């Protein structure tokens, strides 16, 4: 029986295993560095988003709708929008209670009230957008699925150009609560 020569074959296998382990260490180190970099970038993105969030979101005040009579298919929402920093553009709104929500403006022209659909409304930090009954901009609810009843709430989402959407609940209030009484 022939004896293998000493040192023949064994060192080569050990060297191959050693080289394989070295390659695995390099791959593992590279992968862990890549994952660490990705994690840091994710945290930086989250931190930057958190820093921008307060000024990016529109602030909504005095949001209300007036009740509609039975069978009515349209209604209106009024509110005041402000922004902490910069400018914003309101491009529309949506609600599950209406087929469509359009931006409208009402103006008195030649002793006649006229309503027009508009594509967008600008808001700036120094000029809030106020919507009120009796004229000016408002959100027109078209194709109501049910009448707007005083005391109920209307879910509404406002859509902006290059800013996050804002969701809110709009109170449906009695006319007497919202319309000033004339003397």
mmCIF file with all atom_site columns, C-alpha atoms in Angstrom:
data_model
loop_
_atom_site.group_PDB
_atom_site.id
_atom_site.type_symbol
_atom_site.label_atom_id
_atom_site.label_alt_id
_atom_site.label_comp_id
_atom_site.label_asym_id
_atom_site.label_entity_id
_atom_site.label_seq_id
_atom_site.pdbx_PDB_ins_code
_atom_site.Cartn_x
_atom_site.Cartn_y
_atom_site.Cartn_z
_atom_site.occupancy
_atom_site.B_iso_or_equiv
_atom_site.pdbx_formal_charge
_atom_site.auth_seq_id
_atom_site.auth_comp_id
_atom_site.auth_asym_id
_atom_site.auth_atom_id
_atom_site.pdbx_PDB_model_num
ATOM 1   C CA . UNK A 1 1   ? 0.000   0.000  0.000   1.00 0.00 ? 1   UNK A CA 1
ATOM 2   C CA . UNK A 1 2   ? 1.332   3.259  -0.995  1.00 0.00 ? 2   UNK A CA 1
ATOM 3   C CA . UNK A 1 3   ? 1.605   6.054  1.533   1.00 0.00 ? 3   UNK A CA 1
ATOM 4   C CA . UNK A 1 4   ? 0.746   9.605  0.410   1.00 0.00 ? 4   UNK A CA 1
ATOM 5   C CA . UNK A 1 5   ? 3.662   11.930 0.440   1.00 0.00 ? 5   UNK A CA 1
ATOM 6   C CA . UNK A 1 6   ? 3.761   14.125 3.397   1.00 0.00 ? 6   UNK A CA 1
ATOM 7   C CA . UNK A 1 7   ? 2.466   17.605 2.719   1.00 0.00 ? 7   UNK A CA 1
ATOM 8   C CA . UNK A 1 8   ? 0.971   16.573 -0.576  1.00 0.00 ? 8   UNK A CA 1
ATOM 9   C CA . UNK A 1 9   ? -2.747  17.573 -0.916  1.00 0.00 ? 9   UNK A CA 1
ATOM 10  C CA . UNK A 1 10  ? -3.448  18.595 2.667   1.00 0.00 ? 10  UNK A CA 1
ATOM 11  C CA . UNK A 1 11  ? -1.943  22.089 2.491   1.00 0.00 ? 11  UNK A CA 1
ATOM 12  C CA . UNK A 1 12  ? -3.754  22.787 -0.751  1.00 0.00 ? 12  UNK A CA 1
ATOM 13  C CA . UNK A 1 13  ? -7.121  21.938 0.807   1.00 0.00 ? 13  UNK A CA 1
ATOM 14  C CA . UNK A 1 14  ? -6.352  24.021 3.874   1.00 0.00 ? 14  UNK A CA 1
ATOM 15  C CA . UNK A 1 15  ? -5.290  26.894 1.643   1.00 0.00 ? 15  UNK A CA 1
ATOM 16  C CA . UNK A 1 16  ? -8.502  26.628 -0.366  1.00 0.00 ? 16  UNK A CA 1
ATOM 17  C CA . UNK A 1 17  ? -10.610 26.598 2.785   1.00 0.00 ? 17  UNK A CA 1
ATOM 18  C CA . UNK A 1 18  ? -8.685  29.557 4.159   1.00 0.00 ? 18  UNK A CA 1
ATOM 19  C CA . UNK A 1 19  ? -9.158  31.503 0.919   1.00 0.00 ? 19  UNK A CA 1
ATOM 20  C CA . UNK A 1 20  ? -12.868 30.655 0.923   1.00 0.00 ? 20  UNK A CA 1
ATOM 21  C CA . UNK A 1 21  ? -13.266 31.854 4.501   1.00 0.00 ? 21  UNK A CA 1
ATOM 22  C CA . UNK A 1 22  ? -11.402 35.069 3.669   1.00 0.00 ? 22  UNK A CA 1
ATOM 23  C CA . UNK A 1 23  ? -13.735 35.683 0.727   1.00 0.00 ? 23  UNK A CA 1
ATOM 24  C CA . UNK A 1 24  ? -16.781 35.063 2.944   1.00 0.00 ? 24  UNK A CA 1
ATOM 25  C CA . UNK A 1 25  ? -15.425 37.516 5.544   1.00 0.00 ? 25  UNK A CA 1
ATOM 26  C CA . UNK A 1 26  ? -14.956 40.170 2.863   1.00 0.00 ? 26  UNK A CA 1
ATOM 27  C CA . UNK A 1 27  ? -18.496 39.631 1.537   1.00 0.00 ? 27  UNK A CA 1
ATOM 28  C CA . UNK A 1 28  ? -19.971 39.727 5.061   1.00 0.00 ? 28  UNK A CA 1
ATOM 29  C CA . UNK A 1 29  ? -18.033 42.893 5.932   1.00 0.00 ? 29  UNK A CA 1
ATOM 30  C CA . UNK A 1 30  ? -19.084 44.602 2.690   1.00 0.00 ? 30  UNK A CA 1
ATOM 31  C CA . UNK A 1 31  ? -22.730 43.581 3.193   1.00 0.00 ? 31  UNK A CA 1
ATOM 32  C CA . UNK A 1 32  ? -22.786 44.787 6.795   1.00 0.00 ? 32  UNK A CA 1
ATOM 33  C CA . UNK A 1 33  ? -21.231 48.119 5.785   1.00 0.00 ? 33  UNK A CA 1
ATOM 34  C CA . UNK A 1 34  ? -23.810 48.462 3.006   1.00 0.00 ? 34  UNK A CA 1
ATOM 35  C CA . UNK A 1 35  ? -26.678 47.682 5.419   1.00 0.00 ? 35  UNK A CA 1
ATOM 36  C CA . UNK A 1 36  ? -25.310 50.129 7.994   1.00 0.00 ? 36  UNK A CA 1
ATOM 37  C CA . UNK A 1 37  ? -25.090 52.855 5.342   1.00 0.00 ? 37  UNK A CA 1
ATOM 38  C CA . UNK A 1 38  ? -28.642 52.106 4.197   1.00 0.00 ? 38  UNK A CA 1
ATOM 39  C CA . UNK A 1 39  ? -29.896 52.252 7.801   1.00 0.00 ? 39  UNK A CA 1
ATOM 40  C CA . UNK A 1 40  ? -28.185 55.606 8.374   1.00 0.00 ? 40  UNK A CA 1
ATOM 41  C CA . UNK A 1 41  ? -29.657 57.030 5.152   1.00 0.00 ? 41  UNK A CA 1
ATOM 42  C CA . UNK A 1 42  ? -33.117 55.836 6.192   1.00 0.00 ? 42  UNK A CA 1
ATOM 43  C CA . UNK A 1 43  ? -32.771 57.488 9.592   1.00 0.00 ? 43  UNK A CA 1
ATOM 44  C CA . UNK A 1 44  ? -31.575 60.711 7.980   1.00 0.00 ? 44  UNK A CA 1
ATOM 45  C CA . UNK A 1 45  ? -34.571 60.699 5.641   1.00 0.00 ? 45  UNK A CA 1
ATOM 46  C CA . UNK A 1 46  ? -36.984 60.090 8.520   1.00 0.00 ? 46  UNK A CA 1
ATOM 47  C CA . UNK A 1 47  ? -35.323 62.860 10.541  1.00 0.00 ? 47  UNK A CA 1
ATOM 48  C CA . UNK A 1 48  ? -35.515 65.303 7.606   1.00 0.00 ? 48  UNK A CA 1
ATOM 49  C CA . UNK A 1 49  ? -39.188 64.451 7.051   1.00 0.00 ? 49  UNK A CA 1
ATOM 50  C CA . UNK A 1 50  ? -39.930 64.993 10.719  1.00 0.00 ? 50  UNK A CA 1
ATOM 51  C CA . UNK A 1 51  ? -38.169 68.364 10.590  1.00 0.00 ? 51  UNK A CA 1
ATOM 52  C CA . UNK A 1 52  ? -40.194 69.521 7.548   1.00 0.00 ? 52  UNK A CA 1
ATOM 53  C CA . UNK A 1 53  ? -43.564 68.087 8.593   1.00 0.00 ? 53  UNK A CA 1
ATOM 54  C CA . UNK A 1 54  ? -44.940 70.980 10.717  1.00 0.00 ? 54  UNK A CA 1
ATOM 55  C CA . UNK A 1 55  ? -44.391 73.620 8.042   1.00 0.00 ? 55  UNK A CA 1
ATOM 56  C CA . UNK A 1 56  ? -45.459 71.331 5.200   1.00 0.00 ? 56  UNK A CA 1
ATOM 57  C CA . UNK A 1 57  ? -48.897 70.554 6.607   1.00 0.00 ? 57  UNK A CA 1
ATOM 58  C CA . UNK A 1 58  ? -51.742 73.005 6.152   1.00 0.00 ? 58  UNK A CA 1
ATOM 59  C CA . UNK A 1 59  ? -53.512 74.063 9.326   1.00 0.00 ? 59  UNK A CA 1
ATOM 60  C CA . UNK A 1 60  ? -57.323 73.937 9.122   1.00 0.00 ? 60  UNK A CA 1
ATOM 61  C CA . UNK A 1 61  ? -59.613 76.042 11.311  1.00 0.00 ? 61  UNK A CA 1
ATOM 62  C CA . UNK A 1 62  ? -63.347 76.662 11.475  1.00 0.00 ? 62  UNK A CA 1
ATOM 63  C CA . UNK A 1 63  ? -64.269 73.876 9.054   1.00 0.00 ? 63  UNK A CA 1
ATOM 64  C CA . UNK A 1 64  ? -68.025 73.467 8.682   1.00 0.00 ? 64  UNK A CA 1
ATOM 65  C CA . UNK A 1 65  ? -70.798 72.592 6.266   1.00 0.00 ? 65  UNK A CA 1
ATOM 66  C CA . UNK A 1 66  ? -74.401 73.685 6.350   1.00 0.00 ? 66  UNK A CA 1
ATOM 67  C CA . UNK A 1 67  ? -77.254 71.160 6.374   1.00 0.00 ? 67  UNK A CA 1
ATOM 68  C CA . UNK A 1 68  ? -78.936 70.279 3.088   1.00 0.00 ? 68  UNK A CA 1
ATOM 69  C CA . UNK A 1 69  ? -82.632 69.615 2.516   1.00 0.00 ? 69  UNK A CA 1
ATOM 70  C CA . UNK A 1 70  ? -83.769 66.026 1.818   1.00 0.00 ? 70  UNK A CA 1
ATOM 71  C CA . UNK A 1 71  ? -83.067 65.062 -1.784  1.00 0.00 ? 71  UNK A CA 1
ATOM 72  C CA . UNK A 1 72  ? -80.388 67.717 -2.325  1.00 0.00 ? 72  UNK A CA 1
ATOM 73  C CA . UNK A 1 73  ? -77.400 66.460 -4.299  1.00 0.00 ? 73  UNK A CA 1
ATOM 74  C CA . UNK A 1 74  ? -75.050 69.372 -3.620  1.00 0.00 ? 74  UNK A CA 1
ATOM 75  C CA . UNK A 1 75  ? -73.631 71.038 -0.536  1.00 0.00 ? 75  UNK A CA 1
ATOM 76  C CA . UNK A 1 76  ? -70.702 73.243 0.442   1.00 0.00 ? 76  UNK A CA 1
ATOM 77  C CA . UNK A 1 77  ? -67.807 73.183 2.910   1.00 0.00 ? 77  UNK A CA 1
ATOM 78  C CA . UNK A 1 78  ? -66.235 76.330 4.334   1.00 0.00 ? 78  UNK A CA 1
ATOM 79  C CA . UNK A 1 79  ? -62.968 76.578 6.262   1.00 0.00 ? 79  UNK A CA 1
ATOM 80  C CA . UNK A 1 80  ? -59.857 78.629 6.876   1.00 0.00 ? 80  UNK A CA 1
ATOM 81  C CA . UNK A 1 81  ? -56.493 77.274 5.697   1.00 0.00 ? 81  UNK A CA 1
ATOM 82  C CA . UNK A 1 82  ? -53.114 78.538 6.804   1.00 0.00 ? 82  UNK A CA 1
ATOM 83  C CA . UNK A 1 83  ? -49.548 77.338 6.361   1.00 0.00 ? 83  UNK A CA 1
ATOM 84  C CA . UNK A 1 84  ? -46.683 77.924 8.822   1.00 0.00 ? 84  UNK A CA 1
ATOM 85  C CA . UNK A 1 85  ? -43.962 78.498 6.248   1.00 0.00 ? 85  UNK A CA 1
ATOM 86  C CA . UNK A 1 86  ? -43.818 79.067 2.507   1.00 0.00 ? 86  UNK A CA 1
ATOM 87  C CA . UNK A 1 87  ? -46.652 78.711 0.047   1.00 0.00 ? 87  UNK A CA 1
ATOM 88  C CA . UNK A 1 88  ? -49.152 75.967 -0.728  1.00 0.00 ? 88  UNK A CA 1
ATOM 89  C CA . UNK A 1 89  ? -51.641 75.321 -3.490  1.00 0.00 ? 89  UNK A CA 1
ATOM 90  C CA . UNK A 1 90  ? -54.952 73.610 -2.747  1.00 0.00 ? 90  UNK A CA 1
ATOM 91  C CA . UNK A 1 91  ? -55.798 71.514 -5.814  1.00 0.00 ? 91  UNK A CA 1
ATOM 92  C CA . UNK A 1 92  ? -58.923 69.722 -4.625  1.00 0.00 ? 92  UNK A CA 1
ATOM 93  C CA . UNK A 1 93  ? -60.598 67.603 -2.005  1.00 0.00 ? 93  UNK A CA 1
ATOM 94  C CA . UNK A 1 94  ? -62.421 64.302 -1.635  1.00 0.00 ? 94  UNK A CA 1
ATOM 95  C CA . UNK A 1 95  ? -64.981 62.703 0.645   1.00 0.00 ? 95  UNK A CA 1
ATOM 96  C CA . UNK A 1 96  ? -66.746 59.348 0.618   1.00 0.00 ? 96  UNK A CA 1
ATOM 97  C CA . UNK A 1 97  ? -70.049 61.224 1.032   1.00 0.00 ? 97  UNK A CA 1
ATOM 98  C CA . UNK A 1 98  ? -69.945 62.899 -2.413  1.00 0.00 ? 98  UNK A CA 1
ATOM 99  C CA . UNK A 1 99  ? -69.099 61.751 -5.918  1.00 0.00 ? 99  UNK A CA 1
ATOM 100 C CA . UNK A 1 100 ? -66.959 64.848 -6.495  1.00 0.00 ? 100 UNK A CA 1
ATOM 101 C CA . UNK A 1 101 ? -65.599 67.819 -4.567  1.00 0.00 ? 101 UNK A CA 1
ATOM 102 C CA . UNK A 1 102 ? -64.783 70.895 -6.664  1.00 0.00 ? 102 UNK A CA 1
ATOM 103 C CA . UNK A 1 103 ? -63.138 74.197 -5.811  1.00 0.00 ? 103 UNK A CA 1
ATOM 104 C CA . UNK A 1 104 ? -65.611 76.988 -6.545  1.00 0.00 ? 104 UNK A CA 1
ATOM 105 C CA . UNK A 1 105 ? -65.716 80.742 -6.264  1.00 0.00 ? 105 UNK A CA 1
ATOM 106 C CA . UNK A 1 106 ? -68.859 82.843 -5.924  1.00 0.00 ? 106 UNK A CA 1
ATOM 107 C CA . UNK A 1 107 ? -68.945 86.498 -6.958  1.00 0.00 ? 107 UNK A CA 1
ATOM 108 C CA . UNK A 1 108 ? -71.575 89.145 -7.234  1.00 0.00 ? 108 UNK A CA 1
ATOM 109 C CA . UNK A 1 109 ? -71.550 90.359 -10.853 1.00 0.00 ? 109 UNK A CA 1
ATOM 110 C CA . UNK A 1 110 ? -74.083 92.925 -12.107 1.00 0.00 ? 110 UNK A CA 1
ATOM 111 C CA . UNK A 1 111 ? -76.307 92.332 -9.080  1.00 0.00 ? 111 UNK A CA 1
ATOM 112 C CA . UNK A 1 112 ? -76.293 88.607 -9.755  1.00 0.00 ? 112 UNK A CA 1
ATOM 113 C CA . UNK A 1 113 ? -74.459 85.918 -7.788  1.00 0.00 ? 113 UNK A CA 1
ATOM 114 C CA . UNK A 1 114 ? -72.336 83.737 -10.096 1.00 0.00 ? 114 UNK A CA 1
ATOM 115 C CA . UNK A 1 115 ? -70.430 80.595 -9.209  1.00 0.00 ? 115 UNK A CA 1
ATOM 116 C CA . UNK A 1 116 ? -67.356 79.415 -11.126 1.00 0.00 ? 116 UNK A CA 1
ATOM 117 C CA . UNK A 1 117 ? -65.263 76.274 -10.865 1.00 0.00 ? 117 UNK A CA 1
ATOM 118 C CA . UNK A 1 118 ? -61.585 77.016 -10.225 1.00 0.00 ? 118 UNK A CA 1
ATOM 119 C CA . UNK A 1 119 ? -58.592 74.704 -10.610 1.00 0.00 ? 119 UNK A CA 1
ATOM 120 C CA . UNK A 1 120 ? -56.584 75.694 -7.532  1.00 0.00 ? 120 UNK A CA 1
ATOM 121 C CA . UNK A 1 121 ? -56.322 78.118 -4.638  1.00 0.00 ? 121 UNK A CA 1
ATOM 122 C CA . UNK A 1 122 ? -53.074 79.640 -3.370  1.00 0.00 ? 122 UNK A CA 1
ATOM 123 C CA . UNK A 1 123 ? -52.205 79.868 0.324   1.00 0.00 ? 123 UNK A CA 1
ATOM 124 C CA . UNK A 1 124 ? -49.175 81.628 1.769   1.00 0.00 ? 124 UNK A CA 1
ATOM 125 C CA . UNK A 1 125 ? -47.844 81.932 5.286   1.00 0.00 ? 125 UNK A CA 1
ATOM 126 C CA . UNK A 1 126 ? -48.788 85.618 5.362   1.00 0.00 ? 126 UNK A CA 1
ATOM 127 C CA . UNK A 1 127 ? -52.181 85.241 3.596   1.00 0.00 ? 127 UNK A CA 1
ATOM 128 C CA . UNK A 1 128 ? -54.419 82.437 4.899   1.00 0.00 ? 128 UNK A CA 1
ATOM 129 C CA . UNK A 1 129 ? -57.288 81.264 2.716   1.00 0.00 ? 129 UNK A CA 1
ATOM 130 C CA . UNK A 1 130 ? -60.682 81.959 4.298   1.00 0.00 ? 130 UNK A CA 1
ATOM 131 C CA . UNK A 1 131 ? -63.822 80.324 2.916   1.00 0.00 ? 131 UNK A CA 1
ATOM 132 C CA . UNK A 1 132 ? -67.171 81.626 4.174   1.00 0.00 ? 132 UNK A CA 1
ATOM 133 C CA . UNK A 1 133 ? -70.798 81.577 3.026   1.00 0.00 ? 133 UNK A CA 1
ATOM 134 C CA . UNK A 1 134 ? -71.988 84.522 0.999   1.00 0.00 ? 134 UNK A CA 1
ATOM 135 C CA . UNK A 1 135 ? -69.221 84.813 -1.570  1.00 0.00 ? 135 UNK A CA 1
ATOM 136 C CA . UNK A 1 136 ? -65.657 83.865 -2.397  1.00 0.00 ? 136 UNK A CA 1
ATOM 137 C CA . UNK A 1 137 ? -64.118 80.403 -2.516  1.00 0.00 ? 137 UNK A CA 1
ATOM 138 C CA . UNK A 1 138 ? -65.661 77.242 -1.093  1.00 0.00 ? 138 UNK A CA 1
ATOM 139 C CA . UNK A 1 139 ? -65.576 73.468 -1.582  1.00 0.00 ? 139 UNK A CA 1
ATOM 140 C CA . UNK A 1 140 ? -68.603 72.305 -3.573  1.00 0.00 ? 140 UNK A CA 1
ATOM 141 C CA . UNK A 1 141 ? -69.830 68.796 -2.768  1.00 0.00 ? 141 UNK A CA 1
ATOM 142 C CA . UNK A 1 142 ? -71.464 67.274 -5.844  1.00 0.00 ? 142 UNK A CA 1
ATOM 143 C CA . UNK A 1 143 ? -73.412 64.022 -5.911  1.00 0.00 ? 143 UNK A CA 1
ATOM 144 C CA . UNK A 1 144 ? -74.065 63.705 -2.186  1.00 0.00 ? 144 UNK A CA 1
ATOM 145 C CA . UNK A 1 145 ? -74.818 60.137 -1.119  1.00 0.00 ? 145 UNK A CA 1
ATOM 146 C CA . UNK A 1 146 ? -77.044 61.412 1.716   1.00 0.00 ? 146 UNK A CA 1
ATOM 147 C CA . UNK A 1 147 ? -78.270 64.756 3.047   1.00 0.00 ? 147 UNK A CA 1
ATOM 148 C CA . UNK A 1 148 ? -75.959 66.741 5.302   1.00 0.00 ? 148 UNK A CA 1
ATOM 149 C CA . UNK A 1 149 ? -77.619 66.773 8.720   1.00 0.00 ? 149 UNK A CA 1
ATOM 150 C CA . UNK A 1 150 ? -76.796 69.214 11.525  1.00 0.00 ? 150 UNK A CA 1
ATOM 151 C CA . UNK A 1 151 ? -74.743 67.536 14.256  1.00 0.00 ? 151 UNK A CA 1
ATOM 152 C CA . UNK A 1 152 ? -73.163 64.976 11.904  1.00 0.00 ? 152 UNK A CA 1
ATOM 153 C CA . UNK A 1 153 ? -69.543 64.912 10.714  1.00 0.00 ? 153 UNK A CA 1
ATOM 154 C CA . UNK A 1 154 ? -68.257 64.813 7.142   1.00 0.00 ? 154 UNK A CA 1
ATOM 155 C CA . UNK A 1 155 ? -64.863 63.145 6.505   1.00 0.00 ? 155 UNK A CA 1
ATOM 156 C CA . UNK A 1 156 ? -62.820 65.285 4.098   1.00 0.00 ? 156 UNK A CA 1
ATOM 157 C CA . UNK A 1 157 ? -59.330 65.068 2.613   1.00 0.00 ? 157 UNK A CA 1
ATOM 158 C CA . UNK A 1 158 ? -57.700 68.184 1.179   1.00 0.00 ? 158 UNK A CA 1
ATOM 159 C CA . UNK A 1 159 ? -55.246 67.697 -1.705  1.00 0.00 ? 159 UNK A CA 1
ATOM 160 C CA . UNK A 1 160 ? -52.263 69.994 -2.261  1.00 0.00 ? 160 UNK A CA 1
ATOM 161 C CA . UNK A 1 161 ? -49.658 70.471 -4.948  1.00 0.00 ? 161 UNK A CA 1
ATOM 162 C CA . UNK A 1 162 ? -46.270 69.142 -3.684  1.00 0.00 ? 162 UNK A CA 1
ATOM 163 C CA . UNK A 1 163 ? -47.480 68.898 -0.072  1.00 0.00 ? 163 UNK A CA 1
ATOM 164 C CA . UNK A 1 164 ? -49.036 66.088 1.949   1.00 0.00 ? 164 UNK A CA 1
ATOM 165 C CA . UNK A 1 165 ? -52.815 65.649 1.987   1.00 0.00 ? 165 UNK A CA 1
ATOM 166 C CA . UNK A 1 166 ? -54.674 66.818 5.080   1.00 0.00 ? 166 UNK A CA 1
ATOM 167 C CA . UNK A 1 167 ? -57.581 64.751 6.423   1.00 0.00 ? 167 UNK A CA 1
ATOM 168 C CA . UNK A 1 168 ? -60.180 66.160 8.780   1.00 0.00 ? 168 UNK A CA 1
ATOM 169 C CA . UNK A 1 169 ? -63.752 65.850 9.979   1.00 0.00 ? 169 UNK A CA 1
ATOM 170 C CA . UNK A 1 170 ? -66.049 68.719 9.090   1.00 0.00 ? 170 UNK A CA 1
ATOM 171 C CA . UNK A 1 171 ? -68.884 69.570 11.484  1.00 0.00 ? 171 UNK A CA 1
ATOM 172 C CA . UNK A 1 172 ? -72.294 70.071 9.923   1.00 0.00 ? 172 UNK A CA 1
ATOM 173 C CA . UNK A 1 173 ? -73.767 73.032 11.767  1.00 0.00 ? 173 UNK A CA 1
ATOM 174 C CA . UNK A 1 174 ? -77.159 74.718 11.867  1.00 0.00 ? 174 UNK A CA 1
ATOM 175 C CA . UNK A 1 175 ? -77.605 77.863 9.771   1.00 0.00 ? 175 UNK A CA 1
ATOM 176 C CA . UNK A 1 176 ? -78.308 79.888 12.922  1.00 0.00 ? 176 UNK A CA 1
ATOM 177 C CA . UNK A 1 177 ? -74.897 78.935 14.350  1.00 0.00 ? 177 UNK A CA 1
ATOM 178 C CA . UNK A 1 178 ? -72.943 80.042 11.298  1.00 0.00 ? 178 UNK A CA 1
ATOM 179 C CA . UNK A 1 179 ? -74.896 82.807 9.617   1.00 0.00 ? 179 UNK A CA 1
ATOM 180 C CA . UNK A 1 180 ? -74.785 86.222 11.295  1.00 0.00 ? 180 UNK A CA 1
ATOM 181 C CA . UNK A 1 181 ? -78.185 87.571 12.210  1.00 0.00 ? 181 UNK A CA 1
ATOM 182 C CA . UNK A 1 182 ? -79.031 90.891 10.588  1.00 0.00 ? 182 UNK A CA 1
ATOM 183 C CA . UNK A 1 183 ? -80.665 93.649 12.631  1.00 0.00 ? 183 UNK A CA 1
#
